[in-house]
Every structure is written in structure tokens, then in C-alpha cells.
XYZ file of C-alpha atoms in Angstrom:
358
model
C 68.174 112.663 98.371
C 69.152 116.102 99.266
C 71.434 118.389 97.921
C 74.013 120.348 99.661
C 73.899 124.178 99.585
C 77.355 125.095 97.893
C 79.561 127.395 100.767
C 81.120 130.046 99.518
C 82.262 131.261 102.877
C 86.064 131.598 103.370
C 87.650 128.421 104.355
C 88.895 127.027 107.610
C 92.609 126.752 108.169
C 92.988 123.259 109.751
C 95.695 123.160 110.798
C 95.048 125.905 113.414
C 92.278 123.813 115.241
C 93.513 123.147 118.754
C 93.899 119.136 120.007
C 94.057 117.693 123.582
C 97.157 117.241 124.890
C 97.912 112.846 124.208
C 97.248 111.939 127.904
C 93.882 113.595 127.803
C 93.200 111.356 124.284
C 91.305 108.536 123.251
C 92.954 107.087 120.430
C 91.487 104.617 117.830
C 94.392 102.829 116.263
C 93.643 100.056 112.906
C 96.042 97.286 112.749
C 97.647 97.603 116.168
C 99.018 94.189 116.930
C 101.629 94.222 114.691
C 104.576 96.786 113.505
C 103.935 100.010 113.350
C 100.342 100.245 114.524
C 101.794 98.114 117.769
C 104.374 100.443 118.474
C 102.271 103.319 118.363
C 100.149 101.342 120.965
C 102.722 101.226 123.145
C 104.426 104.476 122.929
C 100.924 105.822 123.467
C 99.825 103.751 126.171
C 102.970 105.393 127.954
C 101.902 108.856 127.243
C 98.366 108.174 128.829
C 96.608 107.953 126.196
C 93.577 105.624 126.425
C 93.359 102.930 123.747
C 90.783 101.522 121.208
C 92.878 98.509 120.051
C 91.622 97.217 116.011
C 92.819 94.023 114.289
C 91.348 90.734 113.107
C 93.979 88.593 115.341
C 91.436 88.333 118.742
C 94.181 86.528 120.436
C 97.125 88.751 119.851
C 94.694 91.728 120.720
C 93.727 90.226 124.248
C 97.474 89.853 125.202
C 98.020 93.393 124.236
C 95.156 94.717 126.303
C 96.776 92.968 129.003
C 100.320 94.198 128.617
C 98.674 97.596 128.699
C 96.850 97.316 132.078
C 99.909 96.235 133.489
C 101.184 98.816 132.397
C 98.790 101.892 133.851
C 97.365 101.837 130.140
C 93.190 101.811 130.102
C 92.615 100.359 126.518
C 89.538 98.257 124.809
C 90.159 96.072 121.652
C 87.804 95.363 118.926
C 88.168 92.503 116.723
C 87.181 93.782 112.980
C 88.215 93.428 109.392
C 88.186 97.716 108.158
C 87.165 96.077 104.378
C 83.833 95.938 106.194
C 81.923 99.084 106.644
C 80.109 97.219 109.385
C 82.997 96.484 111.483
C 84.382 100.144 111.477
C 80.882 100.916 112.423
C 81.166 98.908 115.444
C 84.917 100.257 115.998
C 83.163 103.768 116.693
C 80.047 102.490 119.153
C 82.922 100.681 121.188
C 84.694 103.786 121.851
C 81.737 105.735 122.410
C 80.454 103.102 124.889
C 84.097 102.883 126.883
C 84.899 106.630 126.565
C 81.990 108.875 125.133
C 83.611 108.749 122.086
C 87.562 109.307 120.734
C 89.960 112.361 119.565
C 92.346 110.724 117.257
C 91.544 107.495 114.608
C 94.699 106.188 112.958
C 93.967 104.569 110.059
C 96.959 102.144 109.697
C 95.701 98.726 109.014
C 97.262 97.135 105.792
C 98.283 94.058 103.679
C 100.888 94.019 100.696
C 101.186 92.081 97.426
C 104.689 91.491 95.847
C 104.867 90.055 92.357
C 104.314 91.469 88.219
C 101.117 92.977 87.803
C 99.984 90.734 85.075
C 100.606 88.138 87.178
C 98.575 88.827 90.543
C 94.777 87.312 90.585
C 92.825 90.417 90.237
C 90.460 89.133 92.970
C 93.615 89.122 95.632
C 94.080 93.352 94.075
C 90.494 93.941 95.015
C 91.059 92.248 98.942
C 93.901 94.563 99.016
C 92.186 97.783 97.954
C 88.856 96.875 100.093
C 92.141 96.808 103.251
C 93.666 99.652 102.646
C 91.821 102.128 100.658
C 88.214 100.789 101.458
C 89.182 100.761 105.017
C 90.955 104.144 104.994
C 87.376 105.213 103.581
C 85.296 103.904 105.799
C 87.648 104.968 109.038
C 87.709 108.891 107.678
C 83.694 109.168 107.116
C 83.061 107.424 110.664
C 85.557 109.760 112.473
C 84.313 113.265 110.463
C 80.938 112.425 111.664
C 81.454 111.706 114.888
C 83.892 115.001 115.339
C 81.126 116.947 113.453
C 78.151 115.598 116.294
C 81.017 116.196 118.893
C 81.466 120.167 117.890
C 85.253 119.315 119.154
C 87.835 119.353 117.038
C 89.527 116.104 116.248
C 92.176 114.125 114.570
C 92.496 111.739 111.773
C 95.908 110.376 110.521
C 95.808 108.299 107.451
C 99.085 106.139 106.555
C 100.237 106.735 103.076
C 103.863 105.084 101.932
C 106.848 106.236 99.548
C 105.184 104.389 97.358
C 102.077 106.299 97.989
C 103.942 109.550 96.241
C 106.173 107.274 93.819
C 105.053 103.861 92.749
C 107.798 101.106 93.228
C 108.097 98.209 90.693
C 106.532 94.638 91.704
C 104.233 96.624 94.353
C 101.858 97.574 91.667
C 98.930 96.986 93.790
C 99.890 98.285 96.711
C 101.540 101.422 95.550
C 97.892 102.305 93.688
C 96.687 102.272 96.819
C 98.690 104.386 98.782
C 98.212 106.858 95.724
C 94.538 106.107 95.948
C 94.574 106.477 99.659
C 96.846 110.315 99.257
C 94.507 111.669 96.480
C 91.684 110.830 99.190
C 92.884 112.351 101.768
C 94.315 115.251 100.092
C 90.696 116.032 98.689
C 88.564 115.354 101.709
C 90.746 118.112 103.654
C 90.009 120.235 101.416
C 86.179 119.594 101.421
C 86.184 119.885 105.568
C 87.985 123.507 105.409
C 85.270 124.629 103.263
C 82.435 123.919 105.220
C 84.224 124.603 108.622
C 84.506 121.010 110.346
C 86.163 120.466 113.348
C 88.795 117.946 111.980
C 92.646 118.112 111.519
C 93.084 115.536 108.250
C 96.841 114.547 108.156
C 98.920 111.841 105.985
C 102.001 109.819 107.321
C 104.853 109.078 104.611
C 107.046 106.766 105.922
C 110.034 105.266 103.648
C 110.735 101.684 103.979
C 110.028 100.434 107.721
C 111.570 97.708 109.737
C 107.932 96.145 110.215
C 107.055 92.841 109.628
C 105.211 94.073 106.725
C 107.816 92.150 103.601
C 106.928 88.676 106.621
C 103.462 88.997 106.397
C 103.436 90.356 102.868
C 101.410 87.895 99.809
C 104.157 86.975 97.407
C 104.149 85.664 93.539
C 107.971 85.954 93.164
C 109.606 82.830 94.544
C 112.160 84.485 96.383
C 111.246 85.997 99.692
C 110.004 89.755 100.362
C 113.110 91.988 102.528
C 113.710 96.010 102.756
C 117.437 95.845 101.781
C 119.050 99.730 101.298
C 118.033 102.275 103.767
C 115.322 100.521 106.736
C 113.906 103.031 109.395
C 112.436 101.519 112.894
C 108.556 101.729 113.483
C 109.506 103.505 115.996
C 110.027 106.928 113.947
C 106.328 106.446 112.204
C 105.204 105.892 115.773
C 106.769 109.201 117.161
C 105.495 111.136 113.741
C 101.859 109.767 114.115
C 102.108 110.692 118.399
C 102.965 113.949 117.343
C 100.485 114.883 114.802
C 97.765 113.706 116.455
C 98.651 116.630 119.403
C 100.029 119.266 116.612
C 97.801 119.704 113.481
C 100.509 118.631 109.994
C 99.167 118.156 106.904
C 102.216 115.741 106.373
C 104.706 114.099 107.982
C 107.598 112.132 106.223
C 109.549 109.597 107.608
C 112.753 108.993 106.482
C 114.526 111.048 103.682
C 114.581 108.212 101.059
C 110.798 109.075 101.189
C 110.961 113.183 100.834
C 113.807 112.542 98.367
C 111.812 110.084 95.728
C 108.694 112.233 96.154
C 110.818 115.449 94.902
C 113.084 113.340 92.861
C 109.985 111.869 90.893
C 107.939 114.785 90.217
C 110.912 116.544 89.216
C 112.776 113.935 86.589
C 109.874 111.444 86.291
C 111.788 109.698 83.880
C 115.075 109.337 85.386
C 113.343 107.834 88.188
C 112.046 105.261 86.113
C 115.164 104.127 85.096
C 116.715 104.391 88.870
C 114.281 101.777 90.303
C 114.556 99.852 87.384
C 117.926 99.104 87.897
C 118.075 98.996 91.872
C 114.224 98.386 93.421
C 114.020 95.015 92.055
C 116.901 92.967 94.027
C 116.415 95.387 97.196
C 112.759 94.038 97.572
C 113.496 90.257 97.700
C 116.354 88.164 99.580
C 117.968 86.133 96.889
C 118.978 83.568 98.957
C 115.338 82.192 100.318
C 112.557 81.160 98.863
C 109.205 82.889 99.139
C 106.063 81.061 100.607
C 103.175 80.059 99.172
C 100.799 83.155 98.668
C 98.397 81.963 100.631
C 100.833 82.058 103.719
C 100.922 86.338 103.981
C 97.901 87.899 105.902
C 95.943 89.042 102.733
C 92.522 86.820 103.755
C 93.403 85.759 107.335
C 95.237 87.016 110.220
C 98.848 85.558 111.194
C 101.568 86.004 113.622
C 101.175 88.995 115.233
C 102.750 91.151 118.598
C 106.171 91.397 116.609
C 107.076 94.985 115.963
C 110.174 94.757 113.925
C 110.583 91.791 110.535
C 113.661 90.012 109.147
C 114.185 92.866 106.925
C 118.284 92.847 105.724
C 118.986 96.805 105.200
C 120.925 99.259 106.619
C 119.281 100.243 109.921
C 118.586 103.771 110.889
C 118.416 104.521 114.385
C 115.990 107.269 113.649
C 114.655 109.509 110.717
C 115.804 112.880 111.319
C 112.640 114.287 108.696
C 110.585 113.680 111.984
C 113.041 115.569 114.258
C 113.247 118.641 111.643
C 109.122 118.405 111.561
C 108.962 118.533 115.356
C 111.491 121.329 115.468
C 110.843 123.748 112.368
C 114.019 125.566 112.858
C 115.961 122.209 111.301
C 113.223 121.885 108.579
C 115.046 124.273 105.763
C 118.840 122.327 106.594
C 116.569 118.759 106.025
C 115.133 120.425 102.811
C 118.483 122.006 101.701
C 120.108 118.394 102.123
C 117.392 116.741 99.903
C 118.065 119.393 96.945
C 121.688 118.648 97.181
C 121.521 114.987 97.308
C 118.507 115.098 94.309
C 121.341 116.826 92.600
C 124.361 114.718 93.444
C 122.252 112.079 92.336
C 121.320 113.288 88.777
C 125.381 114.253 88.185
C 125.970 111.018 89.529
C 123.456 109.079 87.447
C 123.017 111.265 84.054
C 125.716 108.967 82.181
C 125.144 105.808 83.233
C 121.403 106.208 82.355
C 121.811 107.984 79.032
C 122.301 104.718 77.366
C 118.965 103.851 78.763
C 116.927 106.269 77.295
């Protein structure tokens, strides 16, 4: 094998590349029949972008395609699992073959695991990782080499989580793979400024999400996934992810729960700790119903799908207003001056009620 020549040339800024305007886009989206990566079909479809439709569920995919002609959309689907490096491969002929090829690849596909670490088969931790970090993987090489052949600069937007930047309790699994999935992304960025490749390399953190993500999730708690506390609509990912993939981010976070616990954290680590460990574990299940069998969430097999919001029981933002300040920079410092003073209202707030804890 050959080795690369090391560049020492001055790096590319990024986020400085120029992208087509959304209706002149192709756009691959991962995991687009259900929640977020449906609404960002949609909202898409209605911006004129054309469509390369990804998820295992062949039926819910063809009924999509379908609501999108009828709607002016021009879209293809491919049916593919993203743990396979083979499928993804065939993800990128099938937009080359309906389009000559595609300008933005959202890597959004995903399954969850609720439940104690020591108490998850390992075997369903490695499904989850080959999802969403394997799949993550293989999407990110596939579009870098076909925006490298291209010569044209192009987008990739990888889906991290709050948890991604601050692990929650009883997501073990799938908060080390959102951090897997950030430490990834943040690195390959770095390695396409240096050698000058046409790609923009950007990360969505959205907070909790009125998906049906906590439905479809694999449980080993026998009460039933929810998002109680603060719930943002897929809509606000959908609008972040639409965005970047016109104007180059780095990051984009939805939701100030998810800004605030990714300061908060870094900041008093500990504290943190002791926050979640007194509020995360009743606001992630619904006391009052009983969780299915594991094998009834969408780890292995496809389920339900074309439903863009779940039975989630928090309180229901109409809209994250991180977005809006990130579209509109002149609102950015207010949204950053209103996390400091709520970290800080927080720690008064907290300091004596967790000193006993310590």
C-alpha cells in the first residue's frame, strides 16, 4: 500500500466553500421514513430539492416517493441497511445513475437502546454501533470521494445528539456513539482542510426531539421509553440540517437544553453528574406503562414508519430559538449570554442541595 505525502501547505477554511442554492440540490438523506429524517424529506421536497430517499422499510419508502411526486418533488428511494458498507455503496451508484451524482448526504439513520449497561447483550451494543457510527463511517468516506472525483464542493451533515457532547444515564450505548460519531467528525474535518477537499463537514446537536425515536427505541427497563422535560419538534432539526447544507456551519444546536449541558458539563463535570442522577432517570421512561419486549424496537428489523412525531409526554416547544440565532448571527451573542446566565442560575440554584451528594 502507498503512503501519503504529508501536506504542509496552509489549510483550507471550510466553511468558506460555496454550496448550491437547495432547489438546485440533490440530497441523500439516511433514515428518511421516519421522524426527523422524514421531515427533512418533506421540507426539502418543498424547497426543490431532488431526493435520494434511504431506509430498510421498502414499503414506507414507496409511499413516500409517491407523496413526493404528487407533490412536484423528483425523488428515488433505496432500500439499505448503512451497517453495511455494501448498501451505502449502492446508495451512491443510485444517485449517480438518477442525477450524476448528489451535493448534500445526511447521515441520520439511527436506533437507540434504553436500559443499565451491565445489563444490555453486548451483541445488541455492537448492532447499534455498526447503525450509527459504522453507518456514519461508511456515509462520510462514500460522499468525500465522490465530492473529491466531482472537483465541486459538497456537503455532509452528520447527526450527533446532547448526548453526543454529554452522556445521559441508561443510554450508555447510544450516547458512546454519538461521542464516537462527534470525535469522527470533528477529526475528519480537520484532515479535509489540510489537504484542500472540496467538502463542508458539519454536525447537528439536537436536544431531546419529538420523534418517534423513545417508540421505536430497544428497551431493558420495563417501563416504557418518553422525552418528559423540555421536547423540541423535528421540525427545528429539519430547518437546522436545510440550512447547513446551503450555508457551510461546523455546528448547529438545536434546542438550548443541548448548548446548555454541553457548556454545563465541560465546565462542572461533576455537578452534572449529580444533576442527571437525580432528574434523567424518571424523565426517560413513563411510569405508568410498561415497556415492550426488546425485540419489539427497530434495532434488527424495520417497524412502523411515515410517523414524524412519537408519544413523547414533555413540554412542547414550538421551535428552538438556537436555530433562529444560528440563521441570524446578530441574535447568536443574546442566545449565548442566556446560556451563561441560566448555567449560573443553575449552579446557585443547585450548589446546596447537591453538597450533601458529594
Amino acid at each position: 500500500m502507498n503512503q501519503r505525502t504529508v501536506d504542509t501547505g496552509v489549510p483550507l477554511n471550510s466553511l468558506k466553500l460555496k454550496l448550491k442554492k437547495l432547489k438546485n440540490q440533490v440530497m441523500v438523506i439516511t433514515g428518511a421514513t421516519s421522524g426527523i429524517g422524514l421531515v427533512t424529506a418533506r421540507m426539502a421536497a418543498e424547497q426543490g430539492v431532488k431526493l435520494v430517499l434511504v431506509a430498510r422499510n421498502e414499503e414506507a419508502l414507496n409511499i413516500l416517493k409517491k407523496e413526493l411526486k404528487v407533490r412536484g418533488a423528483e425523488s428515488i428511494y433505496v432500500v439499505a441497511d448503512v451497517s453495511k458498507e455494501e448498501d451505502v455503496d449502492r446508495i451512491a451508484d443510485a444517485a449517480i445513475e438518477a442525477f450524476g451524482g448528489f451535493d448534500t448526504w445526511v447521515n441520520n439513520a439511527a436506533v437507540s437502546i434504553y436500559g443499565y449497561a451491565a445489563e444490555i447483550p453486548v451483541k445488541d451494543m455492537r448492532r447499534l454501533f455498526d447503525v450509527n457510527f459504522w453507518g456514519t463511517v461508511y456515509g462520510t468516506r462514500k460522499a468525500v470521494a465522490h465530492y473529491k472525483e466531482k472537483e465541486q464542493a459538497g456537503s455532509i451533515i452528520n447527526m450527533g445528539s446532547v448526548v453526543g457532547n454529554r452522556a445521559f444515564p441508561v443510554q450508555s450505548a447510544y450516547s458512546a456513539s454519538k461521542h464516537a460519531i462527534r470525535g469522527f467528525t470533528d477529526a475528519v474535518r480537520m484532515e479535509l482542510e489540510k489537504e484542500q477537499a472540496p467538502v463542508v463537514l458539519s454536525q447537528i446537536h439536537p436536544a431531546r426531539v419529538d420523534t418517534p425515536y423513545t417508540d421505536h427505541a430497544t428497551s431493558y427497563i420495563d417501563k416504557k421509553p418518553t422525552h418528559k422535560g423540555i421536547v423540541y419538534p423535528p421540525e427545528s432539526v429539519a430547518e437546522a440540517i436545510l440550512y447547513v447544507a446551503e450555508h457551510p456551519k461546523r455546528d448547529m444546536y438545536v434546542g438550548t437544553q443541548s448548548k446548555f449541558f454541553s457548556i454545563f458539563g465541560m465546565v462542572y463535570p461533576r455537578m452534572t453528574d449529580k444533576i442527571m442522577e437525580l432528574n434523567t432517570f424518571q424523565t426517560n421512561y413513563d411510569e405508568n406503562q410498561a415497556a415492550p419486549e426488546p425485540s419489539a424496537g427497530n434495532l434488527y428489523e424495520p417497524r412502523e414508519d411515515l410517523y414524524e412525531r412519537g408519544t413523547n409526554q414533555g413540554w412542547h416547544r414550538p421551535k428552538s430559538l438556537m436555530v433562529k440565532a444560528k440563521k441570524h448571527p446578530g441574535l447568536s451573542t443574546a442566545a449565548l449570554v442566556t446560556v451563561g446566565i441560566a448555567v449560573t442560575a443553575l449552579k446557585v440554584v443547585e450548589i446546596k442541595k447537591l453538597k450533601s451528594l458529594f
